[in-house]
Amino acid sequence: MNVQFKKGVLELCVLILLDKQDRYGYELVQKISEKIAISEGTVYPLLRRLTKEGYFTTYLKESSEGPSRKYYKLTDSGREFLHELLEEWKEFSNGVNQLIKEGVRDE
């Protein structure tokens, strides 16, 4: 898949997954990788930036499989940002889908 496509939607994917429940970084990578091929290294800088911008808070939680894990929790401003991005995504994807319908010849 085109790298620019992935970069554009990765932020939205992370926010959507954290809207449902708190998750740790590697868990986010695994969940997204089930649908979109991504590398682990693309998610962590995004998590740091979104945390710095106030969209997430973090906390440590004990793990039975090793050291404590850093969990990310969506803040109220993160939830607002998610809903803004979802609206933008719907408008954008509807526009692209319309252009595809109008422009692609079925031959």
Tab-separated table of C-alpha atoms in Angstrom:
chain	number	residue	atom	x	y	z
A	1	MET	CA	0.000	0.000	0.000
A	2	ASN	CA	1.138	3.514	-0.729
A	3	VAL	CA	3.165	4.888	2.213
A	4	GLN	CA	1.458	8.291	2.060
A	5	PHE	CA	-1.971	6.653	2.328
A	6	LYS	CA	-0.846	4.845	5.476
A	7	LYS	CA	0.672	7.930	7.096
A	8	GLY	CA	-2.545	9.827	6.526
A	9	VAL	CA	-4.807	7.295	8.205
A	10	LEU	CA	-2.543	5.947	10.938
A	11	GLU	CA	-3.400	8.781	13.334
A	12	LEU	CA	-7.102	8.115	12.811
A	13	CYS	CA	-6.640	4.356	13.337
A	14	VAL	CA	-4.808	4.886	16.641
A	15	LEU	CA	-7.470	7.291	17.911
A	16	ILE	CA	-10.295	4.923	16.927
A	17	LEU	CA	-8.682	1.983	18.722
A	18	LEU	CA	-8.115	4.034	21.877
A	19	ASP	CA	-11.694	5.309	21.869
A	20	LYS	CA	-12.912	1.807	22.719
A	21	GLN	CA	-10.311	0.925	25.355
A	22	ASP	CA	-6.898	1.836	26.710
A	23	ARG	CA	-4.077	-0.002	24.969
A	24	TYR	CA	-0.291	-0.262	25.082
A	25	GLY	CA	1.889	0.562	22.095
A	26	TYR	CA	2.666	-2.915	20.834
A	27	GLU	CA	-0.994	-3.892	21.141
A	28	LEU	CA	-1.887	-0.937	18.893
A	29	VAL	CA	0.730	-2.025	16.359
A	30	GLN	CA	-0.660	-5.568	16.334
A	31	LYS	CA	-4.290	-4.443	15.965
A	32	ILE	CA	-3.513	-2.067	13.099
A	33	SER	CA	-1.234	-4.643	11.424
A	34	GLU	CA	-4.178	-7.041	11.195
A	35	LYS	CA	-5.751	-4.668	8.649
A	36	ILE	CA	-2.892	-2.521	7.307
A	37	ALA	CA	0.768	-3.498	6.884
A	38	ILE	CA	2.732	-1.092	9.107
A	39	SER	CA	6.045	-1.150	10.907
A	40	GLU	CA	6.298	-0.820	14.666
A	41	GLY	CA	8.523	2.225	14.285
A	42	THR	CA	5.752	4.319	12.736
A	43	VAL	CA	3.354	4.126	15.700
A	44	TYR	CA	5.595	5.157	18.615
A	45	PRO	CA	6.547	8.631	17.313
A	46	LEU	CA	2.857	9.220	16.629
A	47	LEU	CA	1.948	8.165	20.186
A	48	ARG	CA	4.584	10.516	21.627
A	49	ARG	CA	3.343	13.432	19.542
A	50	LEU	CA	-0.340	12.885	20.312
A	51	THR	CA	0.454	12.523	24.028
A	52	LYS	CA	2.453	15.760	23.945
A	53	GLU	CA	-0.490	17.473	22.212
A	54	GLY	CA	-2.784	16.384	25.061
A	55	TYR	CA	-4.877	13.821	23.189
A	56	PHE	CA	-3.697	10.918	25.383
A	57	THR	CA	-2.605	10.374	28.926
A	58	THR	CA	-0.379	7.444	29.869
A	59	TYR	CA	-0.058	5.132	32.832
A	60	LEU	CA	1.982	2.047	33.694
A	61	LYS	CA	0.290	-1.281	34.324
A	62	GLU	CA	1.892	-4.479	35.584
A	63	SER	CA	2.250	-7.258	33.035
A	64	SER	CA	2.358	-10.983	33.760
A	65	GLU	CA	4.645	-11.349	30.730
A	66	GLY	CA	7.495	-9.055	31.724
A	67	PRO	CA	8.016	-5.410	32.657
A	68	SER	CA	5.172	-2.955	33.208
A	69	ARG	CA	3.508	-1.669	30.065
A	70	LYS	CA	2.753	1.936	29.200
A	71	TYR	CA	-0.936	2.281	28.393
A	72	TYR	CA	-2.436	5.131	26.410
A	73	LYS	CA	-5.805	6.596	27.356
A	74	LEU	CA	-7.801	8.973	25.172
A	75	THR	CA	-8.526	12.338	26.813
A	76	ASP	CA	-11.669	14.405	26.258
A	77	SER	CA	-9.759	16.618	23.817
A	78	GLY	CA	-8.497	13.446	22.103
A	79	ARG	CA	-12.086	12.269	21.698
A	80	GLU	CA	-13.077	15.646	20.211
A	81	PHE	CA	-10.093	15.461	17.852
A	82	LEU	CA	-11.121	11.924	16.847
A	83	HIS	CA	-14.626	13.079	15.932
A	84	GLU	CA	-13.208	15.974	13.891
A	85	LEU	CA	-10.914	13.580	12.026
A	86	LEU	CA	-13.774	11.146	11.430
A	87	GLU	CA	-15.859	13.888	9.820
A	88	GLU	CA	-12.900	14.933	7.657
A	89	TRP	CA	-12.279	11.290	6.724
A	90	LYS	CA	-15.916	10.750	5.708
A	91	GLU	CA	-15.920	13.846	3.503
A	92	PHE	CA	-12.552	12.945	1.993
A	93	SER	CA	-13.331	9.268	1.339
A	94	ASN	CA	-16.786	10.106	-0.077
A	95	GLY	CA	-15.164	12.588	-2.458
A	96	VAL	CA	-12.529	10.102	-3.584
A	97	ASN	CA	-15.152	7.354	-3.996
A	98	GLN	CA	-17.292	9.683	-6.132
A	99	LEU	CA	-14.317	10.491	-8.349
A	100	ILE	CA	-13.544	6.785	-8.709
A	101	LYS	CA	-17.151	6.057	-9.736
A	102	GLU	CA	-17.122	8.899	-12.238
A	103	GLY	CA	-13.650	8.331	-13.598
A	104	VAL	CA	-12.877	4.626	-13.751
A	105	ARG	CA	-14.047	2.903	-16.893
A	106	ASP	CA	-15.292	-0.651	-16.512
A	107	GLU	CA	-13.757	-2.278	-19.547
